[in-house]
PDB file of C-alpha atoms in Angstrom:
ATOM      1  CA  MET A   1      15.800 -11.201  36.124  1.00 58.00           C
ATOM      2  CA  SER A   2      17.825 -14.442  36.134  1.00 74.00           C
ATOM      3  CA  GLY A   3      15.134 -16.159  34.039  1.00 77.00           C
ATOM      4  CA  LEU A   4      15.472 -13.560  31.295  1.00 83.00           C
ATOM      5  CA  SER A   5      19.256 -13.798  31.456  1.00 84.00           C
ATOM      6  CA  GLU A   6      19.081 -17.568  30.982  1.00 87.00           C
ATOM      7  CA  LEU A   7      16.617 -17.171  28.095  1.00 89.00           C
ATOM      8  CA  GLY A   8      18.929 -14.612  26.498  1.00 88.00           C
ATOM      9  CA  ARG A   9      21.848 -17.032  26.632  1.00 89.00           C
ATOM     10  CA  ILE A  10      19.757 -19.800  25.085  1.00 89.00           C
ATOM     11  CA  VAL A  11      18.613 -17.546  22.236  1.00 91.00           C
ATOM     12  CA  LEU A  12      22.197 -16.373  21.667  1.00 92.00           C
ATOM     13  CA  VAL A  13      23.525 -19.946  21.489  1.00 89.00           C
ATOM     14  CA  MET A  14      20.714 -20.966  19.125  1.00 91.00           C
ATOM     15  CA  GLY A  15      21.565 -17.998  16.897  1.00 91.00           C
ATOM     16  CA  LEU A  16      25.236 -18.940  16.828  1.00 92.00           C
ATOM     17  CA  VAL A  17      24.345 -22.532  15.963  1.00 88.00           C
ATOM     18  CA  LEU A  18      22.182 -21.289  13.073  1.00 92.00           C
ATOM     19  CA  VAL A  19      25.038 -19.120  11.790  1.00 93.00           C
ATOM     20  CA  VAL A  20      27.459 -22.072  11.893  1.00 89.00           C
ATOM     21  CA  VAL A  21      24.959 -24.360  10.143  1.00 85.00           C
ATOM     22  CA  GLY A  22      24.386 -21.694   7.491  1.00 87.00           C
ATOM     23  CA  LEU A  23      28.111 -21.348   6.874  1.00 88.00           C
ATOM     24  CA  LEU A  24      28.497 -25.115   6.626  1.00 82.00           C
ATOM     25  CA  LEU A  25      25.680 -25.291   4.086  1.00 80.00           C
ATOM     26  CA  MET A  26      27.340 -22.577   2.020  1.00 86.00           C
ATOM     27  CA  ILE A  27      30.652 -24.454   2.097  1.00 84.00           C
ATOM     28  CA  ALA A  28      29.019 -27.842   1.426  1.00 76.00           C
ATOM     29  CA  GLY A  29      28.020 -26.731  -2.066  1.00 74.00           C
ATOM     30  CA  LYS A  30      31.695 -26.274  -2.907  1.00 81.00           C
ATOM     31  CA  VAL A  31      32.713 -29.801  -1.876  1.00 76.00           C
ATOM     32  CA  PRO A  32      32.247 -31.795  -5.105  1.00 79.00           C
ATOM     33  CA  TRP A  33      32.081 -35.284  -3.558  1.00 74.00           C
ATOM     34  CA  LEU A  34      29.582 -34.408  -0.827  1.00 73.00           C
ATOM     35  CA  GLY A  35      26.250 -35.936  -1.789  1.00 75.00           C
ATOM     36  CA  ARG A  36      27.691 -38.005  -4.616  1.00 82.00           C
ATOM     37  CA  LEU A  37      29.293 -40.868  -2.747  1.00 86.00           C
ATOM     38  CA  PRO A  38      28.992 -44.499  -3.824  1.00 91.00           C
ATOM     39  CA  GLY A  39      25.898 -45.848  -2.075  1.00 90.00           C
ATOM     40  CA  ASP A  40      23.827 -42.685  -2.453  1.00 91.00           C
ATOM     41  CA  ILE A  41      20.532 -43.639  -4.099  1.00 92.00           C
ATOM     42  CA  THR A  42      19.438 -41.890  -7.299  1.00 91.00           C
ATOM     43  CA  ILE A  43      16.426 -42.978  -9.376  1.00 92.00           C
ATOM     44  CA  GLN A  44      15.475 -41.137 -12.577  1.00 94.00           C
ATOM     45  CA  ARG A  45      12.353 -41.983 -14.600  1.00 95.00           C
ATOM     46  CA  GLY A  46      11.181 -39.438 -17.142  1.00 93.00           C
ATOM     47  CA  ASN A  47      10.222 -36.277 -15.251  1.00 95.00           C
ATOM     48  CA  PHE A  48      10.627 -37.961 -11.860  1.00 95.00           C
ATOM     49  CA  ARG A  49      13.889 -37.875  -9.918  1.00 93.00           C
ATOM     50  CA  PHE A  50      14.377 -39.402  -6.464  1.00 93.00           C
ATOM     51  CA  TYR A  51      17.609 -38.787  -4.603  1.00 90.00           C
ATOM     52  CA  PHE A  52      18.522 -40.059  -1.151  1.00 91.00           C
ATOM     53  CA  PRO A  53      22.127 -39.504   0.012  1.00 90.00           C
ATOM     54  CA  LEU A  54      22.277 -42.584   2.273  1.00 92.00           C
ATOM     55  CA  VAL A  55      26.070 -42.940   2.561  1.00 92.00           C
ATOM     56  CA  THR A  56      26.553 -39.181   2.867  1.00 88.00           C
ATOM     57  CA  CYS A  57      24.062 -39.103   5.771  1.00 90.00           C
ATOM     58  CA  LEU A  58      25.827 -41.998   7.492  1.00 93.00           C
ATOM     59  CA  LEU A  59      29.235 -40.371   7.052  1.00 91.00           C
ATOM     60  CA  LEU A  60      28.087 -36.986   8.369  1.00 87.00           C
ATOM     61  CA  SER A  61      26.281 -38.638  11.274  1.00 92.00           C
ATOM     62  CA  SER A  62      29.402 -40.562  12.238  1.00 95.00           C
ATOM     63  CA  LEU A  63      31.601 -37.466  12.030  1.00 89.00           C
ATOM     64  CA  LEU A  64      29.193 -35.377  14.097  1.00 86.00           C
ATOM     65  CA  THR A  65      28.896 -38.141  16.706  1.00 92.00           C
ATOM     66  CA  LEU A  66      32.674 -38.287  17.071  1.00 93.00           C
ATOM     67  CA  LEU A  67      32.913 -34.517  17.229  1.00 86.00           C
ATOM     68  CA  PHE A  68      30.241 -34.221  19.926  1.00 86.00           C
ATOM     69  CA  ARG A  69      31.813 -37.014  21.959  1.00 90.00           C
ATOM     70  CA  LEU A  70      35.188 -35.278  21.866  1.00 88.00           C
ATOM     71  CA  PHE A  71      33.731 -32.007  23.142  1.00 81.00           C
ATOM     72  CA  ARG A  72      31.540 -33.721  25.723  1.00 80.00           C
ATOM     73  CA  HIS A  73      34.426 -35.283  27.649  1.00 63.00           C
TER      74      HIS A  73
END
């Protein structure tokens, strides 16, 4: 029974993480500067559009790293 209990906890935590990520994605659309920072790469040629949010990825990665380090210790 303890194996199923452990599996249940893991599934519950994964579900909560998905809910939090979903809420963050819903909120992210309302932040006007997110994804449009200087250094984000945008190339438009006719019908083709390439977008890579380089600086946004670096900023979010740094913030998440700091956040995880704070909760880890």
